[in-house]
Short mmCIF file of C-alpha atoms in Angstrom, two decimals:
data_model
loop_
_atom_site.label_atom_id
_atom_site.label_comp_id
_atom_site.label_asym_id
_atom_site.label_seq_id
_atom_site.Cartn_x
_atom_site.Cartn_y
_atom_site.Cartn_z
CA MET A 453 0.15 -0.18 0.27
CA LEU A 454 2.91 2.31 0.87
CA ARG A 455 4.51 1.59 -2.89
CA SER A 456 1.85 2.92 -4.49
CA LEU A 457 1.13 5.63 -1.71
CA LEU A 458 5.16 6.44 -3.20
CA LEU A 459 4.44 5.88 -6.93
CA ILE A 460 1.35 8.15 -6.95
CA ALA A 461 3.14 10.51 -4.97
CA LEU A 462 6.10 10.74 -7.30
CA VAL A 463 4.03 10.86 -10.35
CA LYS A 464 1.95 14.40 -8.83
CA LEU A 465 5.28 16.13 -7.98
CA GLY A 466 6.26 15.35 -11.93
CA HIS A 467 8.82 12.84 -11.47
CA GLU A 468 9.96 11.96 -15.11
CA GLU A 469 11.42 8.93 -14.63
CA THR A 470 8.33 7.84 -12.74
CA ILE A 471 5.93 9.26 -14.86
CA ASN A 472 7.98 7.53 -17.99
CA GLU A 473 8.41 4.25 -16.59
CA GLY A 474 4.05 4.41 -15.86
CA ILE A 475 3.48 5.11 -19.58
CA ARG A 476 5.72 2.18 -20.24
CA ARG A 477 3.77 -0.31 -18.39
CA PHE A 478 0.63 1.00 -19.12
CA HIS A 479 1.12 0.58 -23.05
CA ILE A 480 2.38 -3.38 -21.97
CA PHE A 481 -0.99 -3.38 -19.86
CA LEU A 482 -2.80 -2.58 -23.21
CA GLU A 483 -1.58 -5.32 -24.72
CA ASP A 484 -1.80 -7.73 -22.45
CA ARG A 485 -4.31 -7.39 -19.25
CA LYS A 486 -2.85 -9.73 -17.09
CA THR A 487 0.53 -8.38 -17.30
CA PRO A 488 2.62 -8.86 -13.62
CA LEU A 489 4.25 -5.37 -14.96
CA LEU A 490 1.12 -3.24 -13.89
CA PRO A 491 -0.53 -5.47 -10.88
CA PRO A 492 -3.76 -3.43 -9.70
CA ASP A 493 -2.40 -1.65 -6.95
CA ASN A 494 0.23 0.58 -9.37
CA ARG A 495 -2.37 1.13 -12.11
CA LYS A 496 -3.59 4.44 -10.68
CA ALA A 497 0.07 5.88 -10.70
CA ALA A 498 0.23 4.22 -14.45
CA TYR A 499 -3.48 6.00 -14.82
CA LEU A 500 -2.11 9.10 -13.58
CA ALA A 501 0.97 9.52 -15.48
CA VAL A 502 -0.96 8.76 -18.87
CA MET A 503 -3.47 11.43 -18.14
CA ARG A 504 -0.59 13.80 -17.38
CA THR A 505 0.25 13.79 -21.13
CA VAL A 506 -3.46 14.43 -21.79
CA SER A 507 -4.90 18.05 -23.32
CA THR A 508 -7.18 19.46 -26.20
CA SER A 509 -4.52 19.21 -28.15
CA ASN A 510 -3.21 15.36 -27.29
CA ARG A 511 -6.39 13.72 -26.14
CA ALA A 512 -4.78 9.97 -26.66
CA GLY A 513 -4.24 8.71 -23.42
CA TYR A 514 -7.80 10.45 -22.37
CA ASP A 515 -9.24 7.99 -25.27
CA VAL A 516 -7.73 4.98 -24.16
CA LEU A 517 -8.96 5.40 -20.27
CA LEU A 518 -12.76 6.10 -21.57
CA LYS A 519 -12.54 2.45 -23.23
CA ILE A 520 -11.01 0.52 -20.26
CA TYR A 521 -13.37 2.36 -18.67
CA LYS A 522 -16.49 1.14 -20.75
CA GLU A 523 -14.82 -2.42 -20.80
CA THR A 524 -14.32 -2.96 -17.28
CA SER A 525 -17.34 -4.22 -15.03
CA GLU A 526 -15.24 -3.41 -11.67
CA ALA A 527 -15.74 -0.36 -9.74
CA GLN A 528 -13.09 0.00 -8.61
CA GLU A 529 -11.01 -0.19 -12.01
CA LYS A 530 -13.43 3.08 -12.87
CA SER A 531 -13.04 5.41 -10.36
CA ARG A 532 -9.42 5.57 -11.26
CA ILE A 533 -9.94 7.93 -14.53
CA LEU A 534 -8.10 11.10 -13.66
CA CYS A 535 -8.12 14.63 -15.55
CA PRO A 536 -5.62 16.84 -15.19
CA ASP A 537 -6.07 19.19 -17.75
CA LYS A 538 -9.15 21.47 -17.16
CA ASP A 539 -10.42 21.76 -21.41
CA ILE A 540 -10.78 17.73 -20.70
CA VAL A 541 -12.33 17.84 -17.75
CA VAL A 542 -14.96 20.28 -18.35
CA GLU A 543 -15.45 18.30 -22.35
CA ALA A 544 -15.90 15.93 -19.94
CA VAL A 545 -18.68 17.07 -17.59
CA ARG A 546 -20.25 18.51 -20.58
CA ASN A 547 -21.58 14.58 -21.59
CA GLN A 548 -22.66 11.41 -20.52
CA ASP A 549 -19.18 11.08 -19.10
CA ALA A 550 -19.92 13.62 -16.12
CA PHE A 551 -20.23 10.95 -13.24
CA TYR A 552 -17.35 8.89 -13.88
CA VAL A 553 -14.90 11.63 -14.67
CA LEU A 554 -15.61 13.56 -11.33
CA GLY A 555 -15.74 10.71 -9.55
CA GLY A 556 -11.81 10.70 -10.47
CA ILE A 557 -10.98 14.48 -10.64
CA SER A 558 -7.75 14.75 -9.94
CA LEU A 559 -6.56 18.18 -7.88
CA GLU A 560 -5.12 19.85 -11.22
CA GLY A 561 -8.79 19.91 -12.13
CA ARG A 562 -11.03 20.80 -9.20
CA GLU A 563 -11.38 24.12 -10.31
CA ALA A 564 -12.93 23.09 -13.36
CA ALA A 565 -14.98 20.76 -12.07
CA TRP A 566 -16.33 23.14 -9.20
CA ALA A 567 -16.55 25.92 -11.60
CA TRP A 568 -18.77 22.98 -13.64
CA LEU A 569 -20.75 21.69 -10.98
CA LYS A 570 -22.24 25.71 -9.95
CA ASP A 571 -22.60 26.49 -13.18
CA ASN A 572 -25.10 23.53 -14.03
CA TRP A 573 -26.16 22.67 -10.42
CA ASP A 574 -29.80 22.71 -11.64
CA HIS A 575 -29.07 20.39 -14.63
CA VAL A 576 -27.05 17.81 -11.99
CA VAL A 577 -30.21 17.81 -9.31
CA LYS A 578 -32.90 17.09 -12.32
CA THR A 579 -30.68 14.79 -14.11
CA TRP A 580 -29.18 12.84 -11.20
CA PRO A 581 -32.05 12.69 -8.70
CA SER A 582 -30.90 9.63 -6.89
CA SER A 583 -29.60 11.10 -3.31
CA SER A 584 -26.37 8.66 -3.30
CA LEU A 585 -25.46 10.11 -6.83
CA ILE A 586 -25.78 13.88 -5.58
CA SER A 587 -24.07 12.57 -2.21
CA ASP A 588 -21.29 11.67 -4.48
CA PHE A 589 -20.62 14.53 -6.84
CA VAL A 590 -20.44 16.83 -3.87
CA ASN A 591 -17.90 14.73 -2.34
CA SER A 592 -16.23 14.04 -5.69
CA THR A 593 -16.27 17.94 -6.40
CA VAL A 594 -15.68 19.25 -3.10
CA SER A 595 -13.23 16.79 -1.25
CA PRO A 596 -10.34 17.41 -3.19
CA PHE A 597 -10.03 21.46 -1.68
CA THR A 598 -7.53 22.33 0.81
CA SER A 599 -7.80 25.79 2.23
CA GLU A 600 -10.01 27.32 4.57
CA GLU A 601 -11.08 29.85 1.81
CA LYS A 602 -12.55 27.23 -0.27
CA ALA A 603 -14.80 25.68 2.36
CA ALA A 604 -16.21 29.29 2.78
CA GLU A 605 -17.01 29.51 -0.67
CA VAL A 606 -18.42 26.14 -0.91
CA SER A 607 -20.36 26.38 2.66
CA GLU A 608 -21.49 30.05 0.98
CA PHE A 609 -22.84 28.57 -2.15
CA PHE A 610 -24.72 25.70 -0.19
CA ALA A 611 -25.98 28.24 1.80
CA THR A 612 -29.46 28.02 0.13
CA ARG A 613 -29.34 24.68 -2.19
CA VAL A 614 -28.73 22.12 0.60
CA LYS A 615 -31.33 19.06 1.57
CA PRO A 616 -31.03 16.66 4.01
CA SER A 617 -30.24 13.56 1.50
CA PHE A 618 -26.96 15.14 0.85
CA GLU A 619 -26.21 17.22 3.67
CA ARG A 620 -24.19 14.76 5.33
CA ALA A 621 -22.19 14.02 2.62
CA LEU A 622 -21.46 17.82 2.34
CA LYS A 623 -20.19 18.49 5.84
CA GLN A 624 -18.26 15.11 5.64
CA SER A 625 -16.56 16.99 2.61
CA LEU A 626 -15.96 20.30 3.86
CA GLU A 627 -14.53 18.96 7.10
CA ARG A 628 -12.05 16.82 4.89
CA VAL A 629 -11.31 20.21 3.08
CA ARG A 630 -10.58 21.77 6.86
CA ILE A 631 -8.09 18.78 7.58
CA SER A 632 -6.25 19.27 4.75
CA ALA A 633 -6.10 22.41 5.04
CA ARG A 634 -4.45 22.23 8.23
CA TRP A 635 -2.37 19.35 7.52
CA ILE A 636 -0.62 21.73 4.86
CA ASP A 637 -0.36 24.57 7.62
CA SER A 638 1.78 22.11 9.65
CA ILE A 639 3.45 20.79 7.33
CA LYS A 640 4.57 24.41 6.18
CA SER A 641 6.63 25.18 9.49
CA GLU A 642 8.56 21.02 8.68
CA PRO A 643 12.01 22.02 8.45
CA SER A 644 13.22 18.88 6.99
CA LEU A 645 9.77 18.52 4.29
CA ALA A 646 11.95 19.99 1.19
CA GLN A 647 14.83 17.54 1.91
CA THR A 648 12.41 14.82 2.42
CA VAL A 649 10.78 15.19 -0.85
CA GLN A 650 13.98 15.46 -2.50
CA GLN A 651 15.50 11.68 -1.47
CA LEU A 652 11.84 10.80 -2.83
CA LEU A 653 12.80 12.38 -6.06
CA LEU A 654 15.73 10.03 -5.96
CA GLN A 655 13.97 6.90 -5.62
CA GLU A 656 13.61 4.44 -8.85
CA PHE A 657 10.08 3.20 -10.11
#
């Protein structure tokens, strides 16, 4: 579990060797879904590495992951779709792919997803009336934020829109945001943080 988390962290930090290795193993996985080179625990890192190459001008990785999503029946696999490019996020949430794209939203795409959700809230409530789906939308879009300012913005938006069916999900999501904000404040004061990150970046895939 720790190895998987470390690989994901290195990809998010932009470690080129880890990203390139993840993309290499992903292409092997496309040819052989049972390859031992990309076990389930490491796929999230590889998927994220692929999505870091995606933009509106280069969407090949997104299209391949979308194909994997449609082919698999495993909920865990579906949740690994990650979108770093804000324009791809906006394009995806405008169509039928909205639910699972928001469900796997990355930190890089969170502002685009939040902007879309605010602009299309009435449409979301009308299209996905199920309380569990609305809760998932709120949780997936709000939880990635990490500042008290964003928590206040979210609270203000939902002040007149919250309903009992997703009130609990909203409270839990806001609590995650505030916990993340406090954690970030604490690590900023850690003097050895920069050295630790550099050591991690020197590790191999």
